[in-house]
CSV table of C-alpha atoms and ligand atoms in Angstrom, one decimal:
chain,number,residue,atom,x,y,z
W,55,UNK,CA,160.7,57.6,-156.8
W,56,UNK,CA,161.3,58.7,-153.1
W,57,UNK,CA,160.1,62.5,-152.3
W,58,UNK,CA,162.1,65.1,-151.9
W,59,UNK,CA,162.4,68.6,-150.7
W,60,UNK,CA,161.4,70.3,-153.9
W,61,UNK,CA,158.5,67.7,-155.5
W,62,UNK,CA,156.9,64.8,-154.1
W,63,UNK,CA,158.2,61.5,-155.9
W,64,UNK,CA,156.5,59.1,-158.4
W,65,UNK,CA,155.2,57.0,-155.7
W,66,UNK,CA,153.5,59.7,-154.2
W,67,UNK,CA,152.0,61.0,-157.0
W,68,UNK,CA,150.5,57.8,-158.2
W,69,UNK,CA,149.2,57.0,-154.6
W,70,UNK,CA,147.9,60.8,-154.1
W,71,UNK,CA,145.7,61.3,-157.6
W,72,UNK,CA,145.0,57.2,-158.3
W,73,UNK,CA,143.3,57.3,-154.6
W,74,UNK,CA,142.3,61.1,-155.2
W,75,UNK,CA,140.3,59.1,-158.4
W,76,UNK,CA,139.2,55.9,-156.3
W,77,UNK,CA,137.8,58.4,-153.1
W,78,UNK,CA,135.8,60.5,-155.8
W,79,UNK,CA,134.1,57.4,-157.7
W,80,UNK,CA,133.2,56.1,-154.2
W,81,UNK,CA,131.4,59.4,-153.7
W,82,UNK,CA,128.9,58.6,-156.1
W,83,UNK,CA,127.1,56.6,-153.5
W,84,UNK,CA,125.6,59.3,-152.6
W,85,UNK,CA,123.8,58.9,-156.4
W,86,UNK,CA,121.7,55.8,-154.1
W,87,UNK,CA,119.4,58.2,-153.0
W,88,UNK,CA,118.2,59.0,-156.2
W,89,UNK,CA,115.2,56.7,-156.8
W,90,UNK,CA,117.0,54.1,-154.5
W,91,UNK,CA,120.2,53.9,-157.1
W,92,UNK,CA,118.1,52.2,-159.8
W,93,UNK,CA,119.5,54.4,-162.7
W,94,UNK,CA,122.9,54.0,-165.1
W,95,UNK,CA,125.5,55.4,-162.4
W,96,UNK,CA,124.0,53.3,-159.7
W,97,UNK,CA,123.4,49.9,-161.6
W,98,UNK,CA,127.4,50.1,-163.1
W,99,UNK,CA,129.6,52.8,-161.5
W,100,UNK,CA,128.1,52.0,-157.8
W,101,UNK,CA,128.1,48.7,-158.0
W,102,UNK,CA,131.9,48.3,-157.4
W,103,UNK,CA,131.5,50.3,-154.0
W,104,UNK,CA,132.8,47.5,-151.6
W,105,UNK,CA,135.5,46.2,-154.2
W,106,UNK,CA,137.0,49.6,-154.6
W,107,UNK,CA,136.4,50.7,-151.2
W,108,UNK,CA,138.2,47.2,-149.8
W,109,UNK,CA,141.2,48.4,-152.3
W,110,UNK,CA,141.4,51.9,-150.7
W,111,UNK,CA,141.5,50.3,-147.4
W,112,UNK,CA,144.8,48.6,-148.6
W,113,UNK,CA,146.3,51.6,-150.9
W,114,UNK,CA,145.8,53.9,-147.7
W,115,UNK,CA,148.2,51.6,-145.3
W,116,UNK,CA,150.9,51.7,-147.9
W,117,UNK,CA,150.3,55.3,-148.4
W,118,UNK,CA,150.6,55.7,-144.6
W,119,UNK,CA,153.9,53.8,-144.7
W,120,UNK,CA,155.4,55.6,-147.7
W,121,UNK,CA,154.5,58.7,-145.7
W,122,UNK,CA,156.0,57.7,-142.8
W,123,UNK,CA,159.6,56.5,-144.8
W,124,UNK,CA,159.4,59.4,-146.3
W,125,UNK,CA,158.9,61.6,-143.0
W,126,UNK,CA,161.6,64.5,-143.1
W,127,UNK,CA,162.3,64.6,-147.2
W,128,UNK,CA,158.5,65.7,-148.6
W,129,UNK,CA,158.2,69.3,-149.9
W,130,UNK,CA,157.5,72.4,-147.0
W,131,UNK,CA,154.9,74.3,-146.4
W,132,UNK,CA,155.9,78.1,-147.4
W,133,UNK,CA,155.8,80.4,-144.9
W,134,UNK,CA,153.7,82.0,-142.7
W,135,UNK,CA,153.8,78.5,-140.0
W,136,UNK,CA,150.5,79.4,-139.1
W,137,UNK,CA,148.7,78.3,-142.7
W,138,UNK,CA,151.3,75.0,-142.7
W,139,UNK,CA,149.7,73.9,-139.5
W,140,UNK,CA,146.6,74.3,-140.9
W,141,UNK,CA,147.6,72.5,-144.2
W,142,UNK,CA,148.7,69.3,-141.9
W,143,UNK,CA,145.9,69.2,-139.9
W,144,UNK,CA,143.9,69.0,-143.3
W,145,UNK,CA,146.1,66.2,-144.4
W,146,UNK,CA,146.0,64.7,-141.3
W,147,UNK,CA,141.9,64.9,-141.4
W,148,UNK,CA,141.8,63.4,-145.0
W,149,UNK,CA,143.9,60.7,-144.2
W,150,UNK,CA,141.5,59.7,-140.9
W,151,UNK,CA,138.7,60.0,-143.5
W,152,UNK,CA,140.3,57.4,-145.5
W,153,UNK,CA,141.0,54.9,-143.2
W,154,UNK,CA,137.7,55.3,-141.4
W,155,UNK,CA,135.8,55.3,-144.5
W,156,UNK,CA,136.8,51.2,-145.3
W,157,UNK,CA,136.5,50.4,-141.5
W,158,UNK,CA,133.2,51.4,-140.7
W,159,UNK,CA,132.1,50.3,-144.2
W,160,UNK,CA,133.6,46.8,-143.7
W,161,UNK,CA,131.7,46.6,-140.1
W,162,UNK,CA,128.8,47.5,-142.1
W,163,UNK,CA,129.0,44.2,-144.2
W,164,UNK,CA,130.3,41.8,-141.9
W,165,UNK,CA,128.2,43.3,-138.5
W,166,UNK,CA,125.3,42.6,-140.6
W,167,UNK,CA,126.3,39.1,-141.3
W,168,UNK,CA,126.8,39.7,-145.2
W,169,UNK,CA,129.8,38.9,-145.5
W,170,UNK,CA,132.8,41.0,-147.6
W,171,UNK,CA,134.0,39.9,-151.1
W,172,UNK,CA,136.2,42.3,-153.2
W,173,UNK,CA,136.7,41.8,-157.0
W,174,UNK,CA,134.7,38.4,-157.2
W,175,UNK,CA,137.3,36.9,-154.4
W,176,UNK,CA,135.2,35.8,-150.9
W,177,UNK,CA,137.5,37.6,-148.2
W,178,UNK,CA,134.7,37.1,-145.3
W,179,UNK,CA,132.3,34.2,-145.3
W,180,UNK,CA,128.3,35.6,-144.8
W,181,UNK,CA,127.9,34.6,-141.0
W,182,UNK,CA,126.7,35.6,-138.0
W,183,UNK,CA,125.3,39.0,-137.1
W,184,UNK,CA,127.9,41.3,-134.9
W,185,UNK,CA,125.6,43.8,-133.4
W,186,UNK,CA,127.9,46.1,-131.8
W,187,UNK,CA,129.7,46.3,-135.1
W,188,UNK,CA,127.0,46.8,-137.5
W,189,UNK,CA,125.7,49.9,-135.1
W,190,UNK,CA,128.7,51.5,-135.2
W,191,UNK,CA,129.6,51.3,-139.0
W,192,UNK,CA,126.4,52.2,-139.6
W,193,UNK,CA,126.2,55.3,-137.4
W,194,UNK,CA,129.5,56.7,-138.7
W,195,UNK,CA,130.5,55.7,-142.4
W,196,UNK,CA,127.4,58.3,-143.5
W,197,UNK,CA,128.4,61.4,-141.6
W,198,UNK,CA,132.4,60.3,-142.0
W,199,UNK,CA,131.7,60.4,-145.6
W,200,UNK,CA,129.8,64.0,-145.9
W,201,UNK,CA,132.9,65.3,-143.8
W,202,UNK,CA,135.3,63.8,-146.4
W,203,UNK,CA,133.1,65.6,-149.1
W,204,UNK,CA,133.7,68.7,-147.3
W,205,UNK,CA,137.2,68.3,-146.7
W,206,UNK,CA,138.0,67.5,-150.3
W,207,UNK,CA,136.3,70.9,-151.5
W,208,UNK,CA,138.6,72.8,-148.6
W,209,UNK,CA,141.9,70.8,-149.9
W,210,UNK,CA,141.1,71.7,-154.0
W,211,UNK,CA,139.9,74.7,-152.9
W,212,UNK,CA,143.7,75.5,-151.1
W,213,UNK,CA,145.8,73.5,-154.4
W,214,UNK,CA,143.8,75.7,-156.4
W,215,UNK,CA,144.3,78.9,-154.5
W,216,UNK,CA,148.2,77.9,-154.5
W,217,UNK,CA,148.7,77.1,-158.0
W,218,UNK,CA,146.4,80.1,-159.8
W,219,UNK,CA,146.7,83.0,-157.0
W,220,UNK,CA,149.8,82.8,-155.0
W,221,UNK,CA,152.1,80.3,-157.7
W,222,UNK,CA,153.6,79.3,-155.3
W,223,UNK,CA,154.5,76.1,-156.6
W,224,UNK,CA,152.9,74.1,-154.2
W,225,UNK,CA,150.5,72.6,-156.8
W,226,UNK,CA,153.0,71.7,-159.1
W,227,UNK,CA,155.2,69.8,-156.5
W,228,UNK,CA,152.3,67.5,-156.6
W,229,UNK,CA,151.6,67.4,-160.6
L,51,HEM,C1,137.2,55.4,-148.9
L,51,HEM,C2,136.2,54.5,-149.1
L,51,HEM,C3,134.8,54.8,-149.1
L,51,HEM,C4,134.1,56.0,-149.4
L,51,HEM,C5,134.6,57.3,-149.8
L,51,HEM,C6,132.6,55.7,-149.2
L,51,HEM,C7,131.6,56.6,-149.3
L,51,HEM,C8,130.3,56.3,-149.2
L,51,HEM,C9,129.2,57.2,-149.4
L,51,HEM,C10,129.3,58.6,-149.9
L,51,HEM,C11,128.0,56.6,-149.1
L,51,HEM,C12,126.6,57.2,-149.2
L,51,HEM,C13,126.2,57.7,-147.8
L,51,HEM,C14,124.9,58.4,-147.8
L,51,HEM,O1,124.2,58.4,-148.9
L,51,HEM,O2,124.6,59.1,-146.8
L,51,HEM,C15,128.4,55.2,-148.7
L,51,HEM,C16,127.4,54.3,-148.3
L,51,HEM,C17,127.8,52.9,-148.0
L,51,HEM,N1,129.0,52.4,-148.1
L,51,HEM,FE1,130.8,53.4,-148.4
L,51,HEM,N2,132.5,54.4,-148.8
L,51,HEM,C18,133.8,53.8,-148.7
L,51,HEM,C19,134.1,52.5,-148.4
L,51,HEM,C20,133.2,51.5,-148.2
L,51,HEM,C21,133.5,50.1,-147.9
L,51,HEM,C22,134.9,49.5,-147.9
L,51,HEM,C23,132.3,49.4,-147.7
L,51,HEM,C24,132.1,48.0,-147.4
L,51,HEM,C25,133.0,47.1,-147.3
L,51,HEM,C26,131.3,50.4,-147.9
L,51,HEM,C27,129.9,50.1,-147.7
L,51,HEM,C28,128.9,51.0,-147.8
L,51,HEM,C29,127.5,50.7,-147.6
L,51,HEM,C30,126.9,49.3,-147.2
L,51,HEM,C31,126.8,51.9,-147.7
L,51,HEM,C32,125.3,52.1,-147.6
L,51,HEM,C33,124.9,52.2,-146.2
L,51,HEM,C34,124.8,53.6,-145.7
L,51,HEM,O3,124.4,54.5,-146.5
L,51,HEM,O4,125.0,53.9,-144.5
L,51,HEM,N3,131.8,51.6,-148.1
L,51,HEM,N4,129.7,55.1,-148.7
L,52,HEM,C1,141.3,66.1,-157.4
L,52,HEM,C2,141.7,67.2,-156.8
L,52,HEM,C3,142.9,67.3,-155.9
L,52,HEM,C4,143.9,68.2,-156.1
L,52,HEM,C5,144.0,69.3,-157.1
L,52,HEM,C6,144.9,68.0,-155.0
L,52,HEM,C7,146.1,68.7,-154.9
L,52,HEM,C8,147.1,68.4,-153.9
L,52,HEM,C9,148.3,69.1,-153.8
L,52,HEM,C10,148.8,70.2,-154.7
L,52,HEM,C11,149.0,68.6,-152.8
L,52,HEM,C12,150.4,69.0,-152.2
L,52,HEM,C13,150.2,69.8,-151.0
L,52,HEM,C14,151.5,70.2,-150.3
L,52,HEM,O1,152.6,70.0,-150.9
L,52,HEM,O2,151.5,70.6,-149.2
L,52,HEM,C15,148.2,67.5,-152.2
L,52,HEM,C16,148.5,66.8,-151.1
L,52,HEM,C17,147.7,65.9,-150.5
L,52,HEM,N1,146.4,65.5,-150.9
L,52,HEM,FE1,145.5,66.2,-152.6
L,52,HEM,N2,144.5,66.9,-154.3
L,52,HEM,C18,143.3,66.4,-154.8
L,52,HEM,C19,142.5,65.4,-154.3
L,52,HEM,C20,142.8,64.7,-153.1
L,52,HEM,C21,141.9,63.7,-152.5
L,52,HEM,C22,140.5,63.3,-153.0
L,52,HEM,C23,142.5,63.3,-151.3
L,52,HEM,C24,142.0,62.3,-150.3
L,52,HEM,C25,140.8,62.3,-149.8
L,52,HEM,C26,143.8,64.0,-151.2
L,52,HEM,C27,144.7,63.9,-150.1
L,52,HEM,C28,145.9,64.6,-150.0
L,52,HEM,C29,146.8,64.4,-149.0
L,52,HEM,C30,146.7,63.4,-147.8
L,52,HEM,C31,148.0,65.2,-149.2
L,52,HEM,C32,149.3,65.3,-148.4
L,52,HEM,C33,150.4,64.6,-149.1
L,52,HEM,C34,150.2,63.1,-148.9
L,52,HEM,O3,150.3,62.6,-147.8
L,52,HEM,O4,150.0,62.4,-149.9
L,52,HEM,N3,143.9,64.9,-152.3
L,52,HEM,N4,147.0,67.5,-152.9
């Protein structure tokens, strides 16, 4: 269950490739700007976009903590240091994309006075406008989200690169 030096554990796993799932549906978004989402991925896959986005914002704080308990007994970068700096910081960057992405979403909803229910249950009452809020969620969750996209290609780019050129068994520490 807990990780170790050799293979992250179960926990891990789950969390890493059920949210790797979660993050990629929540990408289809994007799909809206077809003829304003009114086709089959917008009408059934993109309408749980605020339900599934509310449960990543939850998934990602026990990710963080799991992370954080299991500081000091998860796998190593291989060698040369320069590449495992480089492999943090891109860990580090995905992680900020996935707790910005449900914070600037959720100011979207409840700046604009909508409201915020997830899976049918009310977890904000519709109210009053926040300005201030629904500027800033609105300004960032967009370009957060194209950054995320990018990141994601880099980080399957480098697990694929690990496990097919250099077998290095850093992709299969993970699998
Ligand atoms: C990790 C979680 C999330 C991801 C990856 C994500 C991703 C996206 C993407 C790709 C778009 C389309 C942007 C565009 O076409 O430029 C979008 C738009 C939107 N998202 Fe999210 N989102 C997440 C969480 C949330 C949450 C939690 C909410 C609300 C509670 C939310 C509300 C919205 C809204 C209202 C829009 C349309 C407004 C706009 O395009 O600026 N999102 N999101
Ligand atoms: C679907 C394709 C994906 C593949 C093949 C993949 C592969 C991997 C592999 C092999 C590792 C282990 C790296 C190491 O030991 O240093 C890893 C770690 C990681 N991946 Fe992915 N990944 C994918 C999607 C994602 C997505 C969508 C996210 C989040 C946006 C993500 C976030 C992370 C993070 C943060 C780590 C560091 C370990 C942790 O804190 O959980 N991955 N990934």
């Amino acid at each position: 269950m807990n990780d170790s030096k050799l293979r992250y554990g179960g926990v891990s796993r789950v969390l890493h490739w059920g949210m790797g799932l979660l993050i990629l549906w929540q990408f289809l978004k994007f799909f809206d700007r077809i003829n304003d989402g009114e086709h089959w991925v917008g009408e059934n896959l993109v309408a749980w976009h605020i339900s599934i986005g509310v449960l990543i914002g939850v998934l990602v704080v026990v990710r963080i903590i799991w992370a954080l308990r299991n500081q000091g007994s998860r796998p190593p970068a291989p060698p040369p240091a320069m590449l495992g700096l480089l492999a943090k910081a891109g860990h580090l960057g995905l992680y900020a994309g996935m707790v910005l992405l449900p914070l600037t979403g959720i100011a979207i909803m409840v700046g604009n006075g909508y409201g915020l229910e997830a899976f049918g249950l009310q977890l904000v009452a519709p109210g009053t406008d926040i300005p201030w809020m629904a500027t800033v969620g609105g300004a960032l969750h967009s370009p957060v989200a194209w950054l995320l996209v990018l990141m994601v290609i880099g980080h399957v780019g480098a697990a694929l690169w690990h496990g097919l050129v250099r077998k290095d068994g850093v992709l299969r520490r993970m699998l």
